[in-house]
Amino acid sequence: MAREWLADAAFYQIYPQSFYDANGDGIGDIPGITEKLDYVAELGCNALWICPCFDSPFKDAGYDVRDYRRVAPRYGTNDDLVHLMDEAHARGMRVLLDLVPGHTSEEHPWFRESARAEANELSGRYIWTDSAFVGTPQRPSIAGECERDGCYMVNFFKCQPALNYGWSDPSEPWMSALDAPEALATREALKDVMRFWLDRGADGFRVDMADFLVKDDDEERVGNTAIWQDVRRMLDEEYPECVLVSEASRPWWAIPAGFDVDFYLDHPGNGYNTLLRDGGGQGEDHSFFRCGAGGDARRFLDDYLPRLEAVRGKGYVALVTCNHDTPRATRTLGQRELALAWATLLTLPGPPFVYYGDEIGMRYLDLPTKEGGYARTGSRSPMQWGPGANLGFSTAPAEELYLPVDDAADAPTVEAARADAGSLWHVVHDVLALRHRTPELQADGPFELAAVREDGSAFAYRRGALTLAVNPSPTPWELAVEGEAAPAYLIGEATASETGLVLGPQSFVICQGPPHPPV
Ligand code: GLC
Ligand code: CA
């Protein structure tokens, strides 16, 4: 397969606003990312996902695209982005751009044209009813903003009109069939946007709201499947190396539809959510990695393992440390808890994604909303590079920064974390280094659940000849491991016992010996 590099990929997610400000105007930029490529490589990540960096009014931080083919001037130029991708490739790194296929900004020229009263070529580019007094079902719609008589559907915020890819079941005259000319034209326009950046060096895309192009789709997402399979056919012909990562959290749908990787997202009540932020901050928190919180690994495993099984050998489920939509885990977890969590997430199958700053345990900050971020804003503050003004993020005066830098006296920084061999940074670095040298630990490596502690407070898994175990609880756990249980990597304590080893409280281990087969 052309996308073989995914087997050993470790991604680093960058929110471009907040990573590194190379020209001192207070906001991160593309040249800033280029300057920091060596840092990302040194950490052990060999691929980037960059959040949308295209021209936009930024009412949703760039997820409201005004021009898909133009880098937002505040981040630099198209040439800067091409240069970034070239520099990444020169280091053996890959770059995924963020593709927002489902909606544009209300300021996109397509929408302005579509909103005109006179019928024109783009009248059907978005989803419009034929009366300003009759809205669209399922998703919110807006009336009274344009001269065209109709309501237009929005995907998320008011500024994000939904593009028209047709309906699986067009039950109203104003709905397009999947193969109606206007729906097919939208599909072709999407392919052209992809071609534009693939021609300039992009290695693929993270795809926003991937299973919401066709509205009112059924449980199987038949309409959305048809669209992505068609896109994949085009890619297989023209850009077989292009990687697609879906924001769907439905691997059984996404992989057969043509995606290589599907994110396992933090949705309240799903398995991933129970690891780091059970209940999303509401009600009781029994997160697995919170020491003494009474978490149960089975809540994660019972949801995660069937996802893995559904796509084994065909595609990947990606675990993320966090993303730009999710509160950083530091809101409820301390550094040791994070160390155990990151070591675990980085050694499960599929390519892992590290959200910028999670490698040093950057805090979730209590910040006023910025660019439609609301509660998400607290996870989007500037990267903390080192001591001094703005913690090295920018040379601009502090009041001119995109968002304030963490002003706590003990705010973690890359420089301090690297100098401290016991820091979280070294956990991420060392585990990724081990992963790169050990095929069993990579995306395609074998995976088997080895043991779950009776009360669910710890578990062990096997990856080929390696046994890995994590015990975030405050009490030791005795685990049977055959042969010599020499730790290849250890956080906390592991001592040999007669049948295997005793994993200390709040500990994680990777050992060479296989566990006893389950009785
Ligand atoms: C996705 C993005 C999020 C954005 C939304 C609308 O969920 O991750 O940041 O606001 O889609 O595009
Ligand atoms: Ca800048």
Short mmCIF file of C-alpha atoms and ligand atoms in Angstrom, two decimals:
data_model
loop_
_atom_site.label_atom_id
_atom_site.label_comp_id
_atom_site.label_asym_id
_atom_site.label_seq_id
_atom_site.Cartn_x
_atom_site.Cartn_y
_atom_site.Cartn_z
CA MET A 1 0.00 0.00 0.00
CA ALA A 2 1.25 3.46 -0.88
CA ARG A 3 0.47 4.84 2.56
CA GLU A 4 2.83 2.46 4.29
CA TRP A 5 4.44 5.25 6.26
CA LEU A 6 1.36 5.30 8.49
CA ALA A 7 2.58 2.12 10.15
CA ASP A 8 5.29 4.07 11.94
CA ALA A 9 3.65 7.50 11.97
CA ALA A 10 3.39 9.57 15.11
CA PHE A 11 1.47 12.79 14.54
CA TYR A 12 1.81 16.18 16.15
CA GLN A 13 -1.25 18.42 15.94
CA ILE A 14 -0.60 22.13 15.53
CA TYR A 15 -3.05 24.95 16.10
CA PRO A 16 -1.19 27.46 13.93
CA GLN A 17 -2.40 30.54 15.81
CA SER A 18 -0.58 29.43 18.94
CA PHE A 19 2.51 27.47 17.99
CA TYR A 20 5.29 29.89 17.18
CA ASP A 21 5.23 33.49 16.03
CA ALA A 22 8.17 33.96 13.68
CA ASN A 23 7.53 37.57 12.69
CA GLY A 24 6.62 39.00 16.08
CA ASP A 25 3.08 40.19 15.30
CA GLY A 26 1.55 38.23 18.19
CA ILE A 27 0.10 35.31 16.27
CA GLY A 28 1.67 32.02 15.28
CA ASP A 29 2.45 31.52 11.60
CA ILE A 30 3.62 29.07 8.96
CA PRO A 31 7.29 30.16 9.02
CA GLY A 32 7.08 29.64 12.79
CA ILE A 33 6.05 26.02 12.26
CA THR A 34 8.90 25.56 9.78
CA GLU A 35 11.36 26.90 12.35
CA LYS A 36 10.15 24.35 14.86
CA LEU A 37 10.18 21.26 12.65
CA ASP A 38 13.41 20.07 14.21
CA TYR A 39 11.79 20.33 17.61
CA VAL A 40 8.84 18.17 16.52
CA ALA A 41 11.22 15.64 14.98
CA GLU A 42 13.34 15.54 18.11
CA LEU A 43 10.28 14.82 20.22
CA GLY A 44 9.72 11.80 18.01
CA CYS A 45 6.80 12.89 15.83
CA ASN A 46 7.26 12.39 12.11
CA ALA A 47 3.99 13.83 10.80
CA LEU A 48 1.96 17.00 11.34
CA TRP A 49 -1.70 17.82 11.25
CA ILE A 50 -2.10 21.56 10.93
CA CYS A 51 -5.51 23.03 11.81
CA PRO A 52 -7.04 25.16 9.01
CA CYS A 53 -4.58 27.82 7.87
CA PHE A 54 -6.62 29.21 4.98
CA ASP A 55 -8.15 32.60 4.33
CA SER A 56 -11.07 33.06 6.69
CA PRO A 57 -12.97 35.65 8.72
CA PHE A 58 -12.08 33.42 11.70
CA LYS A 59 -15.47 33.22 13.30
CA ASP A 60 -14.67 29.57 14.03
CA ALA A 61 -10.88 29.76 14.23
CA GLY A 62 -10.54 29.04 10.49
CA TYR A 63 -13.12 26.24 10.22
CA ASP A 64 -15.03 28.87 8.27
CA VAL A 65 -13.01 28.93 5.06
CA ARG A 66 -13.33 31.91 2.71
CA ASP A 67 -10.74 30.72 0.20
CA TYR A 68 -9.56 27.10 0.19
CA ARG A 69 -6.68 27.93 -2.09
CA ARG A 70 -5.08 30.74 -0.15
CA VAL A 71 -3.14 30.67 3.09
CA ALA A 72 -4.56 33.25 5.51
CA PRO A 73 -2.32 36.32 5.28
CA ARG A 74 -1.89 36.34 9.04
CA TYR A 75 -0.07 32.99 8.74
CA GLY A 76 1.99 33.85 5.65
CA THR A 77 1.71 32.98 1.97
CA ASN A 78 1.06 29.91 -0.12
CA ASP A 79 4.79 29.85 -0.80
CA ASP A 80 5.44 29.70 2.94
CA LEU A 81 3.20 26.65 3.21
CA VAL A 82 4.87 24.97 0.23
CA HIS A 83 8.24 25.72 1.83
CA LEU A 84 7.05 24.22 5.13
CA MET A 85 5.98 21.02 3.35
CA ASP A 86 9.30 20.85 1.47
CA GLU A 87 11.26 21.29 4.68
CA ALA A 88 9.16 18.64 6.38
CA HIS A 89 9.77 16.21 3.55
CA ALA A 90 13.50 16.92 3.67
CA ARG A 91 13.36 15.61 7.26
CA GLY A 92 11.30 12.56 6.33
CA MET A 93 8.18 14.10 7.86
CA ARG A 94 4.65 14.26 6.40
CA VAL A 95 2.08 17.03 6.52
CA LEU A 96 -1.69 16.72 6.68
CA LEU A 97 -3.72 19.84 6.04
CA ASP A 98 -7.19 20.33 7.47
CA LEU A 99 -9.95 19.91 4.92
CA VAL A 100 -13.33 21.39 5.79
CA PRO A 101 -15.56 19.84 3.11
CA GLY A 102 -18.98 20.26 4.68
CA HIS A 103 -19.33 24.03 4.87
CA THR A 104 -17.62 27.27 3.98
CA SER A 105 -17.63 30.70 5.53
CA GLU A 106 -20.68 32.79 4.71
CA GLU A 107 -18.10 35.11 3.10
CA HIS A 108 -16.95 32.51 0.58
CA PRO A 109 -17.59 33.75 -2.97
CA TRP A 110 -19.56 30.55 -3.66
CA PHE A 111 -21.98 31.46 -0.92
CA ARG A 112 -22.30 35.09 -1.94
CA GLU A 113 -23.20 33.94 -5.42
CA SER A 114 -25.55 31.26 -4.14
CA ALA A 115 -27.36 33.84 -1.98
CA ARG A 116 -28.27 36.07 -4.91
CA ALA A 117 -31.95 36.31 -5.86
CA GLU A 118 -31.27 35.50 -9.52
CA ALA A 119 -30.68 31.85 -10.31
CA ASN A 120 -27.06 31.22 -11.26
CA GLU A 121 -24.49 28.46 -11.57
CA LEU A 122 -23.97 28.32 -7.81
CA SER A 123 -27.60 28.51 -6.70
CA GLY A 124 -27.42 24.82 -5.80
CA ARG A 125 -23.96 24.85 -4.17
CA TYR A 126 -25.55 25.11 -0.69
CA ILE A 127 -28.69 23.66 0.87
CA TRP A 128 -31.57 26.09 0.44
CA THR A 129 -35.28 25.70 0.96
CA ASP A 130 -37.48 27.61 -1.46
CA SER A 131 -39.09 29.85 1.10
CA ALA A 132 -37.66 32.11 3.77
CA PHE A 133 -40.50 30.89 5.96
CA VAL A 134 -39.76 27.19 5.71
CA GLY A 135 -36.58 25.94 7.35
CA THR A 136 -34.59 22.76 6.81
CA PRO A 137 -35.21 19.72 8.98
CA GLN A 138 -32.49 18.07 11.13
CA ARG A 139 -30.04 20.95 11.25
CA PRO A 140 -30.54 24.65 11.96
CA SER A 141 -31.14 27.02 9.09
CA ILE A 142 -30.99 30.76 8.63
CA ALA A 143 -33.46 33.13 7.01
CA GLY A 144 -33.51 36.86 6.43
CA GLU A 145 -29.85 37.40 5.65
CA CYS A 146 -29.92 37.53 1.86
CA GLU A 147 -32.03 38.61 -1.05
CA ARG A 148 -32.67 35.01 -2.08
CA ASP A 149 -36.03 33.75 -0.85
CA GLY A 150 -35.15 30.68 1.16
CA CYS A 151 -33.53 29.34 4.30
CA TYR A 152 -30.02 27.94 4.13
CA MET A 153 -28.85 25.12 6.32
CA VAL A 154 -25.85 25.63 8.57
CA ASN A 155 -23.56 22.89 9.83
CA PHE A 156 -22.40 24.41 13.05
CA PHE A 157 -22.29 28.19 13.63
CA LYS A 158 -24.42 30.69 11.75
CA CYS A 159 -21.34 31.64 9.69
CA GLN A 160 -21.00 28.08 8.27
CA PRO A 161 -23.56 27.37 5.54
CA ALA A 162 -23.68 23.68 4.61
CA LEU A 163 -22.50 22.73 1.12
CA ASN A 164 -24.91 20.73 -0.98
CA TYR A 165 -23.77 17.15 -1.65
CA GLY A 166 -27.33 15.93 -2.09
CA TRP A 167 -29.57 13.76 0.07
CA SER A 168 -29.78 10.00 0.24
CA ASP A 169 -33.53 10.31 0.22
CA PRO A 170 -34.64 13.60 -1.38
CA SER A 171 -38.12 13.83 0.07
CA GLU A 172 -38.68 17.51 -0.74
CA PRO A 173 -38.47 19.19 -4.13
CA TRP A 174 -35.77 21.58 -2.89
CA MET A 175 -33.48 18.71 -1.88
CA SER A 176 -30.97 17.43 -4.45
CA ALA A 177 -30.45 13.78 -5.24
CA LEU A 178 -26.90 12.50 -4.73
CA ASP A 179 -26.36 12.50 -8.46
CA ALA A 180 -28.10 15.78 -9.24
CA PRO A 181 -25.83 18.06 -11.29
CA GLU A 182 -25.49 20.65 -8.50
CA ALA A 183 -24.55 17.96 -5.93
CA LEU A 184 -22.02 16.41 -8.29
CA ALA A 185 -20.59 19.86 -8.98
CA THR A 186 -19.95 20.37 -5.26
CA ARG A 187 -18.17 17.02 -5.15
CA GLU A 188 -15.96 18.00 -8.09
CA ALA A 189 -15.20 21.34 -6.46
CA LEU A 190 -14.07 19.47 -3.34
CA LYS A 191 -11.79 17.23 -5.40
CA ASP A 192 -10.26 20.29 -7.03
CA VAL A 193 -9.46 21.80 -3.64
CA MET A 194 -7.74 18.55 -2.67
CA ARG A 195 -5.79 18.44 -5.94
CA PHE A 196 -4.66 22.01 -5.41
CA TRP A 197 -2.83 21.21 -2.16
CA LEU A 198 -1.75 17.70 -3.14
CA ASP A 199 -0.05 19.24 -6.18
CA ARG A 200 1.81 21.53 -3.82
CA GLY A 201 3.12 18.81 -1.56
CA ALA A 202 0.43 17.96 1.00
CA ASP A 203 0.55 14.32 2.09
CA GLY A 204 -3.15 14.22 2.85
CA PHE A 205 -5.92 15.69 4.93
CA ARG A 206 -7.60 15.52 8.25
CA VAL A 207 -11.24 15.74 7.23
CA ASP A 208 -13.59 17.83 9.31
CA MET A 209 -17.04 16.38 10.14
CA ALA A 210 -16.39 13.67 7.58
CA ASP A 211 -19.70 11.84 7.83
CA PHE A 212 -21.94 14.89 7.62
CA LEU A 213 -21.70 15.89 3.96
CA VAL A 214 -24.95 14.21 3.02
CA LYS A 215 -27.65 15.24 5.44
CA ASP A 216 -30.30 13.04 6.91
CA ASP A 217 -28.20 10.04 5.97
CA ASP A 218 -29.16 6.69 7.44
CA GLU A 219 -27.33 4.79 10.19
CA GLU A 220 -25.04 3.19 7.58
CA ARG A 221 -24.24 6.60 6.10
CA VAL A 222 -24.95 5.33 2.60
CA GLY A 223 -24.81 8.77 0.98
CA ASN A 224 -21.61 9.83 2.74
CA THR A 225 -20.02 6.50 1.83
CA ALA A 226 -20.81 7.02 -1.84
CA ILE A 227 -19.14 10.44 -1.80
CA TRP A 228 -15.94 9.36 -0.07
CA GLN A 229 -15.58 6.18 -2.10
CA ASP A 230 -15.79 8.36 -5.18
CA VAL A 231 -13.17 10.74 -3.79
CA ARG A 232 -10.93 7.77 -2.92
CA ARG A 233 -11.25 6.44 -6.47
CA MET A 234 -10.02 9.78 -7.79
CA LEU A 235 -7.15 9.73 -5.27
CA ASP A 236 -6.19 6.16 -6.10
CA GLU A 237 -5.83 7.19 -9.70
CA GLU A 238 -4.21 10.55 -9.30
CA TYR A 239 -2.66 10.69 -5.79
CA PRO A 240 -2.42 7.15 -4.44
CA GLU A 241 -0.21 8.34 -1.58
CA CYS A 242 -2.81 10.72 -0.19
CA VAL A 243 -3.78 9.89 3.39
CA LEU A 244 -7.23 10.69 4.73
CA VAL A 245 -8.00 10.93 8.44
CA SER A 246 -11.63 11.29 9.38
CA GLU A 247 -13.26 13.17 12.18
CA ALA A 248 -16.10 10.70 12.57
CA SER A 249 -15.31 8.38 15.45
CA ARG A 250 -17.08 5.64 13.49
CA PRO A 251 -14.26 3.44 12.15
CA TRP A 252 -16.65 0.74 10.92
CA TRP A 253 -18.03 3.43 8.62
CA ALA A 254 -14.93 5.51 7.85
CA ILE A 255 -12.45 2.83 6.80
CA PRO A 256 -14.68 1.11 4.21
CA ALA A 257 -15.68 4.58 3.00
CA GLY A 258 -12.08 5.28 1.99
CA PHE A 259 -10.35 6.78 5.02
CA ASP A 260 -7.03 5.42 6.27
CA VAL A 261 -7.48 6.52 9.85
CA ASP A 262 -10.46 7.48 11.99
CA PHE A 263 -10.15 9.46 15.20
CA TYR A 264 -11.46 8.02 18.41
CA LEU A 265 -13.00 11.20 19.76
CA ASP A 266 -13.86 12.35 23.20
CA HIS A 267 -17.61 11.90 23.15
CA PRO A 268 -19.40 11.91 26.50
CA GLY A 269 -20.07 8.35 27.54
CA ASN A 270 -17.82 6.61 25.02
CA GLY A 271 -14.80 4.57 26.04
CA TYR A 272 -12.16 7.14 25.26
CA ASN A 273 -13.97 9.70 27.40
CA THR A 274 -13.72 7.44 30.45
CA LEU A 275 -9.91 7.43 30.32
CA LEU A 276 -9.11 11.09 30.90
CA ARG A 277 -12.24 13.13 31.53
CA ASP A 278 -15.10 10.91 32.49
CA GLY A 279 -18.38 12.79 32.33
CA GLY A 280 -16.77 15.78 30.63
CA GLY A 281 -16.36 17.64 33.90
CA GLN A 282 -19.98 17.20 34.87
CA GLY A 283 -20.98 14.95 37.73
CA GLU A 284 -18.67 12.34 39.16
CA ASP A 285 -15.33 11.76 37.53
CA HIS A 286 -14.26 8.12 37.52
CA SER A 287 -11.57 8.57 34.89
CA PHE A 288 -9.35 5.53 34.57
CA PHE A 289 -6.12 7.53 34.78
CA ARG A 290 -7.20 9.62 37.80
CA CYS A 291 -5.54 8.03 40.78
CA GLY A 292 -8.05 6.71 43.27
CA ALA A 293 -11.10 7.85 41.27
CA GLY A 294 -12.45 4.30 41.02
CA GLY A 295 -12.09 4.12 37.22
CA ASP A 296 -12.63 0.85 35.40
CA ALA A 297 -10.57 -0.01 32.31
CA ARG A 298 -13.42 -2.14 30.97
CA ARG A 299 -15.45 0.98 30.23
CA PHE A 300 -12.72 1.90 27.75
CA LEU A 301 -11.85 -1.57 26.51
CA ASP A 302 -15.43 -2.69 25.87
CA ASP A 303 -15.88 0.23 23.51
CA TYR A 304 -12.37 0.41 22.03
CA LEU A 305 -11.67 -3.25 21.24
CA PRO A 306 -14.67 -3.72 18.94
CA ARG A 307 -13.58 -0.59 17.06
CA LEU A 308 -10.10 -2.05 16.58
CA GLU A 309 -11.53 -5.40 15.57
CA ALA A 310 -13.88 -3.82 13.02
CA VAL A 311 -11.00 -2.39 10.99
CA ARG A 312 -8.08 -4.68 11.79
CA GLY A 313 -5.84 -5.00 8.74
CA LYS A 314 -7.86 -2.43 6.81
CA GLY A 315 -7.30 0.85 8.58
CA TYR A 316 -6.61 2.49 11.90
CA VAL A 317 -8.30 3.91 14.95
CA ALA A 318 -6.27 6.89 16.16
CA LEU A 319 -5.93 7.80 19.80
CA VAL A 320 -5.27 11.45 20.59
CA THR A 321 -3.88 13.10 23.70
CA CYS A 322 -6.38 15.91 23.14
CA ASN A 323 -7.32 18.27 20.33
CA HIS A 324 -8.39 21.87 19.75
CA ASP A 325 -12.02 21.02 20.65
CA THR A 326 -11.35 19.21 23.92
CA PRO A 327 -10.26 20.39 27.36
CA ARG A 328 -6.64 19.53 28.02
CA ALA A 329 -6.37 16.62 30.40
CA THR A 330 -4.42 18.82 32.84
CA ARG A 331 -7.78 20.23 33.90
CA THR A 332 -8.23 17.15 36.08
CA LEU A 333 -5.00 15.12 35.89
CA GLY A 334 -1.54 15.71 37.36
CA GLN A 335 1.81 15.11 35.65
CA ARG A 336 2.23 11.52 36.86
CA GLU A 337 -1.29 10.65 35.79
CA LEU A 338 -0.56 12.17 32.38
CA ALA A 339 2.69 10.25 32.08
CA LEU A 340 0.79 6.98 32.51
CA ALA A 341 -1.91 8.10 30.10
CA TRP A 342 0.47 9.22 27.35
CA ALA A 343 2.65 6.10 27.69
CA THR A 344 -0.48 3.98 27.25
CA LEU A 345 -1.98 5.96 24.37
CA LEU A 346 1.36 5.97 22.54
CA THR A 347 1.71 2.18 22.73
CA LEU A 348 -1.74 1.09 21.58
CA PRO A 349 -2.30 0.24 17.88
CA GLY A 350 -2.94 2.90 15.24
CA PRO A 351 -0.99 6.10 14.71
CA PRO A 352 -1.05 8.31 17.84
CA PHE A 353 -1.70 12.07 17.78
CA VAL A 354 0.02 14.38 20.27
CA TYR A 355 -1.69 17.75 20.65
CA TYR A 356 0.89 20.56 20.83
CA GLY A 357 1.93 21.28 24.40
CA ASP A 358 0.58 18.03 25.80
CA GLU A 359 4.14 16.74 25.81
CA ILE A 360 4.94 19.24 28.57
CA GLY A 361 1.58 19.10 30.30
CA MET A 362 0.38 22.55 29.27
CA ARG A 363 -2.55 23.64 31.35
CA TYR A 364 -6.14 24.14 30.34
CA LEU A 365 -6.53 27.90 30.95
CA ASP A 366 -9.64 29.74 31.97
CA LEU A 367 -9.82 32.17 29.04
CA PRO A 368 -12.55 34.31 27.52
CA THR A 369 -13.76 33.02 24.18
CA LYS A 370 -11.72 33.74 21.06
CA GLU A 371 -12.82 33.17 17.45
CA GLY A 372 -15.75 30.97 18.35
CA GLY A 373 -13.74 28.87 20.75
CA TYR A 374 -15.88 29.31 23.90
CA ALA A 375 -14.86 26.56 26.35
CA ARG A 376 -12.41 25.24 23.74
CA THR A 377 -10.34 28.43 24.00
CA GLY A 378 -8.61 27.21 27.16
CA SER A 379 -6.91 24.45 25.18
CA ARG A 380 -5.64 26.83 22.50
CA SER A 381 -3.19 29.06 24.38
CA PRO A 382 0.33 29.76 23.06
CA MET A 383 2.99 27.09 23.18
CA GLN A 384 5.39 27.53 26.07
CA TRP A 385 8.90 27.30 24.71
CA GLY A 386 11.18 28.64 27.42
CA PRO A 387 11.83 31.36 29.98
CA GLY A 388 11.45 35.06 29.18
CA ALA A 389 8.85 37.21 27.47
CA ASN A 390 5.71 35.32 26.41
CA LEU A 391 7.54 32.11 27.29
CA GLY A 392 9.30 32.32 23.96
CA PHE A 393 6.14 32.18 21.84
CA SER A 394 6.40 35.70 20.42
CA THR A 395 8.39 38.91 20.72
CA ALA A 396 5.20 41.02 20.53
CA PRO A 397 4.01 42.93 23.60
CA ALA A 398 1.98 40.56 25.80
CA GLU A 399 -1.27 42.48 25.22
CA GLU A 400 -0.96 41.94 21.47
CA LEU A 401 -0.83 38.16 21.59
CA TYR A 402 -3.53 36.06 19.93
CA LEU A 403 -4.26 34.57 23.34
CA PRO A 404 -2.47 35.12 26.63
CA VAL A 405 0.35 32.81 27.64
CA ASP A 406 -0.03 30.79 30.85
CA ASP A 407 1.15 33.25 33.50
CA ALA A 408 1.53 30.76 36.36
CA ALA A 409 4.93 30.89 38.02
CA ASP A 410 5.36 27.17 37.43
CA ALA A 411 4.02 27.09 33.87
CA PRO A 412 5.84 24.20 32.16
CA THR A 413 8.14 25.02 29.24
CA VAL A 414 9.88 22.95 26.62
CA GLU A 415 13.25 24.17 27.78
CA ALA A 416 12.72 23.22 31.42
CA ALA A 417 11.06 19.92 30.54
CA ARG A 418 13.91 18.85 28.32
CA ALA A 419 16.43 19.65 31.03
CA ASP A 420 14.55 17.48 33.54
CA ALA A 421 15.05 13.78 32.81
CA GLY A 422 11.99 12.91 34.89
CA SER A 423 9.60 15.19 33.00
CA LEU A 424 6.59 14.32 30.90
CA TRP A 425 8.50 15.44 27.80
CA HIS A 426 10.96 12.60 28.31
CA VAL A 427 8.13 10.09 28.71
CA VAL A 428 6.71 11.11 25.34
CA HIS A 429 10.16 11.24 23.78
CA ASP A 430 11.36 7.90 25.16
CA VAL A 431 8.16 5.99 24.43
CA LEU A 432 8.05 7.32 20.87
CA ALA A 433 11.72 6.42 20.39
CA LEU A 434 11.04 2.88 21.58
CA ARG A 435 7.99 2.69 19.34
CA HIS A 436 10.01 3.72 16.28
CA ARG A 437 12.58 1.00 16.95
CA THR A 438 10.02 -1.72 17.76
CA PRO A 439 7.69 -2.77 14.93
CA GLU A 440 5.39 -4.61 17.37
CA LEU A 441 4.58 -1.30 19.06
CA GLN A 442 3.64 0.43 15.83
CA ALA A 443 0.28 0.95 14.18
CA ASP A 444 0.03 -2.52 12.61
CA GLY A 445 1.68 -4.45 15.42
CA PRO A 446 -0.30 -7.29 16.96
CA PHE A 447 -2.52 -6.45 19.91
CA GLU A 448 -4.13 -8.63 22.51
CA LEU A 449 -5.63 -7.86 25.87
CA ALA A 450 -3.59 -9.81 28.43
CA ALA A 451 -5.29 -9.12 31.75
CA VAL A 452 -7.65 -6.76 33.50
CA ARG A 453 -7.35 -6.37 37.25
CA GLU A 454 -10.41 -7.62 39.08
CA ASP A 455 -11.70 -4.17 40.00
CA GLY A 456 -10.82 -2.76 36.58
CA SER A 457 -8.25 -0.35 38.02
CA ALA A 458 -5.34 -1.68 35.90
CA PHE A 459 -4.83 -3.68 32.73
CA ALA A 460 -2.14 -5.35 30.67
CA TYR A 461 -1.84 -5.90 26.93
CA ARG A 462 0.42 -7.77 24.68
CA ARG A 463 2.06 -6.55 21.53
CA GLY A 464 3.92 -9.42 19.96
CA ALA A 465 6.61 -10.54 22.37
CA LEU A 466 6.09 -7.52 24.60
CA THR A 467 3.80 -7.24 27.60
CA LEU A 468 2.68 -3.77 28.63
CA ALA A 469 0.85 -2.98 31.82
CA VAL A 470 -0.57 0.16 33.34
CA ASN A 471 -1.70 0.64 36.89
CA PRO A 472 -2.91 4.18 37.61
CA SER A 473 -4.39 3.10 40.95
CA PRO A 474 -2.89 3.84 44.39
CA THR A 475 -2.28 0.14 45.17
CA PRO A 476 0.19 -2.39 43.67
CA TRP A 477 -0.98 -5.04 41.20
CA GLU A 478 0.55 -8.47 40.83
CA LEU A 479 0.71 -9.61 37.27
CA ALA A 480 1.74 -12.94 35.81
CA VAL A 481 4.47 -12.63 33.19
CA GLU A 482 6.27 -15.63 31.75
CA GLY A 483 10.00 -15.79 31.41
CA GLU A 484 12.22 -12.94 32.28
CA ALA A 485 10.18 -9.84 32.88
CA ALA A 486 12.96 -7.42 32.12
CA PRO A 487 11.48 -3.94 31.83
CA ALA A 488 12.27 -2.28 28.51
CA TYR A 489 10.61 0.85 29.82
CA LEU A 490 9.27 1.78 33.22
CA ILE A 491 7.44 4.57 34.97
CA GLY A 492 7.20 4.01 38.71
CA GLU A 493 8.00 0.59 40.11
CA ALA A 494 7.96 -2.99 38.90
CA THR A 495 9.50 -5.73 41.00
CA ALA A 496 9.89 -9.36 40.09
CA SER A 497 7.65 -11.81 41.94
CA GLU A 498 7.43 -15.60 41.73
CA THR A 499 4.95 -15.64 38.88
CA GLY A 500 5.80 -12.43 37.16
CA LEU A 501 5.97 -8.96 38.55
CA VAL A 502 4.34 -6.56 40.92
CA LEU A 503 3.50 -3.31 39.26
CA GLY A 504 3.62 -0.49 41.80
CA PRO A 505 0.96 2.15 42.32
CA GLN A 506 0.76 4.70 39.48
CA SER A 507 3.13 2.69 37.31
CA PHE A 508 3.55 1.64 33.70
CA VAL A 509 5.84 -0.99 32.29
CA ILE A 510 6.86 -2.49 28.98
CA CYS A 511 8.51 -5.86 29.49
CA GLN A 512 10.01 -8.44 27.20
CA GLY A 513 8.31 -11.50 28.60
CA PRO A 514 4.89 -12.65 27.42
CA PRO A 515 2.23 -13.04 30.13
CA HIS A 516 0.96 -16.43 31.23
CA PRO A 517 -1.77 -17.50 28.88
CA PRO A 518 -5.19 -16.78 30.40
CA VAL A 519 -6.39 -19.77 32.42
C1 GLC B 1 -14.91 20.20 13.79
C2 GLC B 1 -13.71 21.01 14.24
C3 GLC B 1 -14.19 22.14 15.09
C4 GLC B 1 -15.09 23.01 14.25
C5 GLC B 1 -16.25 22.20 13.67
C6 GLC B 1 -16.94 22.95 12.57
O1 GLC B 1 -15.52 19.54 14.85
O2 GLC B 1 -12.79 20.20 14.89
O3 GLC B 1 -13.13 22.89 15.62
O4 GLC B 1 -15.60 24.06 15.03
O5 GLC B 1 -15.81 21.00 13.09
O6 GLC B 1 -16.13 23.03 11.43
CA CA B 2 3.13 35.92 13.25
#
